[in-house]
Each structure stands twice: as C-alpha cells, then as structure tokens.
Short mmCIF file of C-alpha atoms in Angstrom, two decimals:
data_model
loop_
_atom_site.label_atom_id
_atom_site.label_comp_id
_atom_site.label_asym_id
_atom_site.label_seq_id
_atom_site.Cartn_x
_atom_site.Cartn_y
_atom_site.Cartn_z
CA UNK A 201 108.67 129.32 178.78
CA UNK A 202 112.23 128.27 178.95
CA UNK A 203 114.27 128.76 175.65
CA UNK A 204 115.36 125.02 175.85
CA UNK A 205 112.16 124.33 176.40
CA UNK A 206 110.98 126.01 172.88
CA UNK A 207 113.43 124.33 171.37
CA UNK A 208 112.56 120.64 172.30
CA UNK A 209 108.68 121.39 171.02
CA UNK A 210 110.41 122.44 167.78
CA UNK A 211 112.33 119.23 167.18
CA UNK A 212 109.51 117.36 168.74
CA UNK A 213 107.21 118.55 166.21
CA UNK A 214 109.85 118.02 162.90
CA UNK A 215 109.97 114.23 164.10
CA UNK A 216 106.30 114.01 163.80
CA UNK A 217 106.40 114.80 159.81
CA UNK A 218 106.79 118.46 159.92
CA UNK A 219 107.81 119.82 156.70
CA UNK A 220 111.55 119.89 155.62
CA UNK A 221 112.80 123.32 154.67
CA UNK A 222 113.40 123.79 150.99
CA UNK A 223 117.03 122.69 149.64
CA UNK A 224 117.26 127.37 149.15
CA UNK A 225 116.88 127.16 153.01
CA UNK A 226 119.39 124.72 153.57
CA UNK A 227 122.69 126.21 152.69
CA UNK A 228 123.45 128.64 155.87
CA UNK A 229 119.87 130.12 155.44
CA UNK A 230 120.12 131.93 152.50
CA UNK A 231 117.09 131.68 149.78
CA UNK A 232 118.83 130.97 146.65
CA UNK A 233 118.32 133.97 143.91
CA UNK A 234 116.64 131.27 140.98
CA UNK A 235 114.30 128.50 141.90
CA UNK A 236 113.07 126.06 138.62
CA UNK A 237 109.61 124.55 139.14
CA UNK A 238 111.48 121.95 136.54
CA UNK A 239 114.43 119.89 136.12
CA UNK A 240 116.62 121.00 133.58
CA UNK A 241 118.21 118.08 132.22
CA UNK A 242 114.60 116.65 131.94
CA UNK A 243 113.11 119.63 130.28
CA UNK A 244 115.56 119.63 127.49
CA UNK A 245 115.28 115.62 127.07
CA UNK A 246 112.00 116.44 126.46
CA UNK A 247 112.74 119.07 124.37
CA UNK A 248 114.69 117.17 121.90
CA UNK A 249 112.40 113.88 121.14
CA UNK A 250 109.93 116.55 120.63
CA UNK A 251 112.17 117.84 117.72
CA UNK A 252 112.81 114.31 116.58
CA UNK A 253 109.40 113.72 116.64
CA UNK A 254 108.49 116.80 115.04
CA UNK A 255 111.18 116.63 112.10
CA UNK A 256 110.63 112.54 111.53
CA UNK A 257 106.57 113.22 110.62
CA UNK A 258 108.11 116.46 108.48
CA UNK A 259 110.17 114.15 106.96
CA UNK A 260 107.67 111.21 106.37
CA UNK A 261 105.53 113.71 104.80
CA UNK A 262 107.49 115.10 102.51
CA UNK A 263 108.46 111.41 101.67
CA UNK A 264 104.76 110.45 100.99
CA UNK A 265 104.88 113.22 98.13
CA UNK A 266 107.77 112.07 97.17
CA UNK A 267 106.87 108.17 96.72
CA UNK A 268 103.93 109.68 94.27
CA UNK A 269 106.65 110.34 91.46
CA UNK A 270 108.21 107.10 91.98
CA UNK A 271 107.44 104.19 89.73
CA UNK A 272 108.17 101.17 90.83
CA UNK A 273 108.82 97.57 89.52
CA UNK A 274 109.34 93.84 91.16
CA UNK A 275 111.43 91.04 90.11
CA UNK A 276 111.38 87.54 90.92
CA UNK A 277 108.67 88.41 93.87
CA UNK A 278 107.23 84.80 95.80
CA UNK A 279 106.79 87.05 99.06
CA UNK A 280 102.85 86.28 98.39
CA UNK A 281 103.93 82.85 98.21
CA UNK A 282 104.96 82.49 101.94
CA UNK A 283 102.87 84.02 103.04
CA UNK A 284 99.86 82.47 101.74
CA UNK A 285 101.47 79.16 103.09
CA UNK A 286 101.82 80.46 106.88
CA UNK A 287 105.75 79.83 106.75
CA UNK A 288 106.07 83.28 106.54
CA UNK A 289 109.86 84.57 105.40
CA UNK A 290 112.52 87.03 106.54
CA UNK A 291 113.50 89.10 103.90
CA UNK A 292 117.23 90.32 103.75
CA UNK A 293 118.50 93.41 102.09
CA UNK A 294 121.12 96.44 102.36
CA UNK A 295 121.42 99.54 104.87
CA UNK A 296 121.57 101.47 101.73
CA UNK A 297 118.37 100.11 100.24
CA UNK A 298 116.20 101.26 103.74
CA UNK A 299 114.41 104.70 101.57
CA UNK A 300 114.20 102.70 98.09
CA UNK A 301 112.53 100.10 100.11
CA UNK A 302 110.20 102.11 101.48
CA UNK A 303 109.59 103.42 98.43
CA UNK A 304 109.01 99.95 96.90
CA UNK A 305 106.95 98.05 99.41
CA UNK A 306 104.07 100.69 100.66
CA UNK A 307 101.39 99.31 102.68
CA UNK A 308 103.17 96.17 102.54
CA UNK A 309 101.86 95.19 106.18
CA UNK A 310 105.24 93.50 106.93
CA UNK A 311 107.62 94.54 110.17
CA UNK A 312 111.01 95.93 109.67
CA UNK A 313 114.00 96.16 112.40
CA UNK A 314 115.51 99.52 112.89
CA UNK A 315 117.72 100.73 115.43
CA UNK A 316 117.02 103.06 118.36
CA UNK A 317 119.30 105.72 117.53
CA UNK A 318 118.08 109.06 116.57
CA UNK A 319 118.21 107.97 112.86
CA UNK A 320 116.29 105.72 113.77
CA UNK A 321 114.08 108.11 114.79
CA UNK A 322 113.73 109.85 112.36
CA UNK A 323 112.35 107.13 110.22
CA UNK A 324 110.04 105.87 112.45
CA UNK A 325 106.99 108.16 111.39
CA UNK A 326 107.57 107.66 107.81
CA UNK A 327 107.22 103.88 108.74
CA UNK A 328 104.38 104.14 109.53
CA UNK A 329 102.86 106.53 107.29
CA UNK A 330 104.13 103.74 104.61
CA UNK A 331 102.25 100.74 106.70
CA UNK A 332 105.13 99.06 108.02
CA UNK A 333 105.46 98.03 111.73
CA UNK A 334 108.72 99.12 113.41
CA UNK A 335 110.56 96.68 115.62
CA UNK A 336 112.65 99.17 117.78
CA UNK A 337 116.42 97.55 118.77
CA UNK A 338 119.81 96.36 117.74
CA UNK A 339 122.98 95.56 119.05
CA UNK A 340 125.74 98.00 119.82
CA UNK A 341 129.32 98.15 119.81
CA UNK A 342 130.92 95.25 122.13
CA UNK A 343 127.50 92.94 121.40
CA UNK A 344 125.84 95.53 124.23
CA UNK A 345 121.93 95.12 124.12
CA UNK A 346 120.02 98.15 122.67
CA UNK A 347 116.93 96.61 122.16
CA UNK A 348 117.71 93.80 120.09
CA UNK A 349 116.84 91.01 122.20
CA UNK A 350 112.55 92.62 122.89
CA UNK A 351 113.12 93.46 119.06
CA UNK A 352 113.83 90.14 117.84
CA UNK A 353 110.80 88.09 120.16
CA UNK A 354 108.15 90.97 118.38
CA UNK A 355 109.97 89.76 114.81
CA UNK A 356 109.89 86.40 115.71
CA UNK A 357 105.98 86.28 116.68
CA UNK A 358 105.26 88.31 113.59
CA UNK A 359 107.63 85.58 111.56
CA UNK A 360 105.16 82.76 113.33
CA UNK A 361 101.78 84.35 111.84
CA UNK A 362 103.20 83.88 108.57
CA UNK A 363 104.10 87.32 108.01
CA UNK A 364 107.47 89.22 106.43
CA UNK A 365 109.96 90.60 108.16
CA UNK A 366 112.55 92.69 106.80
CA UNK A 367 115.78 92.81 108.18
CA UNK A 368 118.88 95.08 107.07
CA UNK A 369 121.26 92.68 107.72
CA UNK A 370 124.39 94.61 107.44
CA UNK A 371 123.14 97.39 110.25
CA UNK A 372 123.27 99.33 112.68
CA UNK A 373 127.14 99.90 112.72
CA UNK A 374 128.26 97.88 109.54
CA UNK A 375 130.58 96.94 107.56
CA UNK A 376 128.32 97.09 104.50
CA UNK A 377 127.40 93.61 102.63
CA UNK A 378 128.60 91.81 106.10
CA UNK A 379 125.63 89.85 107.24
CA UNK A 380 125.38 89.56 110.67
CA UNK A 381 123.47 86.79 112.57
CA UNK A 382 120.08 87.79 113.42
CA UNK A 383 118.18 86.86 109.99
CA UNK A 384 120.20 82.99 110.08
CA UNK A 385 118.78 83.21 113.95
CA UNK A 386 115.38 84.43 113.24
CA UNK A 387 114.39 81.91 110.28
CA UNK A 388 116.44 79.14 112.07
CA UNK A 389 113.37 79.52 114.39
CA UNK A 390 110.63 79.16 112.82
CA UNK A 391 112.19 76.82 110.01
CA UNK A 392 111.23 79.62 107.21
CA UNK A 393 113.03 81.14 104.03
CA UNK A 394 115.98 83.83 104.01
CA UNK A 395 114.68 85.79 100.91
CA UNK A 396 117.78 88.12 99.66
CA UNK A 397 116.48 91.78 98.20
CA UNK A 398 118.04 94.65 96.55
CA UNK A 399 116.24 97.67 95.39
CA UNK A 400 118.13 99.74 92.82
CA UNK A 401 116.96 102.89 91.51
CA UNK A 402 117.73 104.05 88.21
CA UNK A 403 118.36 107.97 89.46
CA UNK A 404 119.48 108.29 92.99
CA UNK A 405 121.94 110.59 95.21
CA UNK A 406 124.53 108.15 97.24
CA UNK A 407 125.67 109.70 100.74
CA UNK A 408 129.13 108.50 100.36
CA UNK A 409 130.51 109.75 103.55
CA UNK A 410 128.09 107.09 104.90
CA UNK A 411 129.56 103.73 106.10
CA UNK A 412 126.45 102.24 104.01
CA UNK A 413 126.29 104.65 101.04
CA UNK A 414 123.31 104.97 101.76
CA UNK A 415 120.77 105.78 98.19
CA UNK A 416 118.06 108.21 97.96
CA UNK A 417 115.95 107.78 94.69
CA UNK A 418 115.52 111.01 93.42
CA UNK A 419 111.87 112.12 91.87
CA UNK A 420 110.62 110.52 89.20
CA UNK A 421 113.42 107.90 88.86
CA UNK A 422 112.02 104.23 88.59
CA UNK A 423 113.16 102.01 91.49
CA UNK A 424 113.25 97.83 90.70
CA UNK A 425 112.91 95.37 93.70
CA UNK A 426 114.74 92.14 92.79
CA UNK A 427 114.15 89.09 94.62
CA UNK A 428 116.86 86.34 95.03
CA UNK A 429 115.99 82.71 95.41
CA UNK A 430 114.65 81.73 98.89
CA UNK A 431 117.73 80.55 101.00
CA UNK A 432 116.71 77.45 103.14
CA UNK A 433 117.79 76.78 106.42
CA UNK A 434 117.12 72.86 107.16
CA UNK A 435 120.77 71.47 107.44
CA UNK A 436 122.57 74.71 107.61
CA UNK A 437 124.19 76.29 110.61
CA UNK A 438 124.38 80.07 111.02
CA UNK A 439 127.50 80.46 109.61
CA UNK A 440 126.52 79.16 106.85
CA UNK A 441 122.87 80.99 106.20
CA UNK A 442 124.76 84.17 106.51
CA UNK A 443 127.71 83.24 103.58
CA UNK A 444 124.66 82.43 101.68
CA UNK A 445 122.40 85.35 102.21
CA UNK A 446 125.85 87.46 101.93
CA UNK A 447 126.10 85.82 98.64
CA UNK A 448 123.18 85.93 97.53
CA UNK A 449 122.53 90.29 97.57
CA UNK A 450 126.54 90.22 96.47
CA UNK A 451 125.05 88.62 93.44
CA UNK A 452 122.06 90.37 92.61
CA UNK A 453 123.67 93.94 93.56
CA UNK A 454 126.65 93.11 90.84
CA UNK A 455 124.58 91.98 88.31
CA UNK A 456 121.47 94.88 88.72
CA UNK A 457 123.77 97.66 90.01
CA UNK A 458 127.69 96.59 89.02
CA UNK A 459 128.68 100.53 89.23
CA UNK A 460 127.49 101.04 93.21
CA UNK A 461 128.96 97.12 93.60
CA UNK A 462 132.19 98.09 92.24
CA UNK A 463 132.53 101.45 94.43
CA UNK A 464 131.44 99.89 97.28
CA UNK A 465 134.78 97.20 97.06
CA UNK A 466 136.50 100.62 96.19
CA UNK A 467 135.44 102.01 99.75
CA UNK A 468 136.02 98.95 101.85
CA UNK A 469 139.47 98.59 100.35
CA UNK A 470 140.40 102.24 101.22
CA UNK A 471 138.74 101.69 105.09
CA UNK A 472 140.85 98.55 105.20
CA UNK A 473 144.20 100.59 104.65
#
C-alpha cells in the first residue's frame, strides 16, 4: 500500500475518536522524564485543610479540658427570656471575648458568625465540640463577599425560630469596639432585641499584637458573662442600633474590665498616629 495511502487511514481513524497522545508525547516526541498521577497544586490544597482540620479538633480538645477548670458566672442574663417568647435575640459582643465565650456559653444551642479564614478554621471544631452552630462568612476588605451574604440568611432563619445568635460585631478585620452593620441588619429583620455581652475573665493572657487583643482565660481563672439591657430596634435606623450597641459593650467593658478598656483607647490612639 501506498505511503500516502497509510497515512490517510491514520488520520481517518484519529477523527473517529482515536486516542490523543499523552501531553509527554506531544512536545517533539520526547516522553517527559516525571509523570504525576496527581495535580500538584491540588494535592497540597488538600494537604493543608487536612492540617487545619487536624490542628482545629487538637485544639478543641485541648480546649474541652481546659473549660473543666473554668468557673463561670452570668450577669443580668434574659437570653431564656427571648427565647421562650419566639422573638428570639442577636446577641452582640467583642472579637476579643470569642474563647471566654466559648468558655461561658457551652451547649448553649445558639449559632455564632465566624469568618472563613483559616482562623476561622481553626475554631470551627471546637464550635462544635462546645454545641454551637457555625455560620461560615463575612465581609472582606472593599465590602467584597466572603460568605457573608449565605451566612447572614442561615442567621436570619435561626433568628426566626426564636433562637440566639451571636455576632462579634467588631470582626473580621476591625477596628475593635466599631460595630459594624450586620447585628442592626439582622434584628431589624425580624423586629428582635440587640443584647450587648462582655465576658471578662479574672486571669487571662491578652495577644496584644492582635488588632482585637484578643483574651485567653487562663486555667482555673473565673470568667463573668455580663448582659447589657436589650437594645430595641422599632424606630431606630441602623446607624443608630449600632451607636447604641457600640455604647452599650463600651459601657459594660469600662465598668467590669476599666484596665483592658483603658489599654484598648491606648492602642487605637497609637494606630491612629
């Protein structure tokens, strides 16, 4: 048979689904000297939410020991209240206060917002381990959607049960005590309570590096949960739900904890210059 010939069948039979040479085959013919069954890139994704993973439940165990030398005490606490009445509440406290509270409200069965960042994360499986739902979102830098919109509608529904949901309304990104919009939004739905919430703890190690200062009671410290009177929102606009809920921890943190208050106006004024 004709060379030509040969060659036509050839082509004739790749347009009919014949398979494509391998991408080694297709530089000049030469097999290249390392061939991955695997994509990198996707092998060490995987790799590191396994380590999250893996470090978060390390952590959330170690923090279950730790919550069994804790003793803890409420203030001022109508949380039952609202809940027994269907309105349900959103609760308002501090990035700082996210391990004391934690600490304070086990097996609380209410829903908390936390970001999706890898801090986020990490505190996921001690969340859990602690009985409260995590709502997975926030907004980033430039109002860019991480998650905050899905977030808020799985709030919102709990919110509408007549459950709690906790919000820390100065995160993700700060600045600390600045209360952004998203509790004034969420019980502007549902025409429920803004409840404002610090949690101080009488011993406790303050990561000062931290936009938040963020506080870790140490072991066998006492940590006290003190309620603020229940902000409501008929006849207020957003603005104005978030000066009061703003107010309202400013209050309670200077009068419980006036030392952290105090360094905390120290550390904004030295950010600000």
């Amino acid at each position: 048979m004709p060379r030509s010939a040969s060659r036509l069948r050839n082509h004739a039979r790749n347009d009919r689904g014949a398979r494509p040479r391998p991408a080694s085959y297709q530089d000049g013919g030469r097999r290249s000297w390392l061939r991955l069954p695997f994509a990198p890139e996707t092998t060490i994704l995987g790799a590191v939410q396994w380590t999250n993973k893996l470090a978060g439940w390390s952590i959330a165990g170690i923090m279950l020991l730790w919550r069994m030398t804790i003793r803890v005490r409420r203030e001022n606490d109508r949380r039952q209240e609202f809940r027994s009445s269907g309105r349900g509440a959103a609760v308002a406290f501090l990035h700082a206060h996210q391990i004391a509270a934690l600490f304070a409200f086990p097996h609380s069965k209410a829903m908390a917002l936390i970001s999706r960042s890898r801090d986020g994360d990490l505190m996921v499986p001690a969340m859990k381990l602690f009985g409260v739902k995590p709502a997975r979102g926030s907004t980033g830098k430039n109002k860019r959607d991480k998650g905050g919109a899905a977030a808020f509608i799985q709030m919102s529904k709990y919110v509408r049960s007549g459950e709690l949901a906790y919000v820390a309304v100065d995160g993700p990104l700060g600045p600390r005590n600045k209360v952004h919009g998203g509790v004034a939004k969420l019980a502007t739905k549902h025409k429920t309570v803004i409840i404002p919430l610090v949690i101080i703890p009488t011993r406790c190690w303050v990561v000062e590096k931290n936009w938040d200062r963020l506080q870790i009671p140490k072991p066998f410290s006492k940590v006290t949960a003190y309620f603020g009177d229940p902000i409501e929102v008929e006849g207020r606009t957003s603005d104005e739900l978030c000066a009061a809920t703003e107010q309202g921890l400013f209050d309670l943190e200077e009068r419980y904890d006036p030392a952290e208050a105090e360094a905390c106006r120290t550390s904004l004024h030295e950010r600000a210059h």
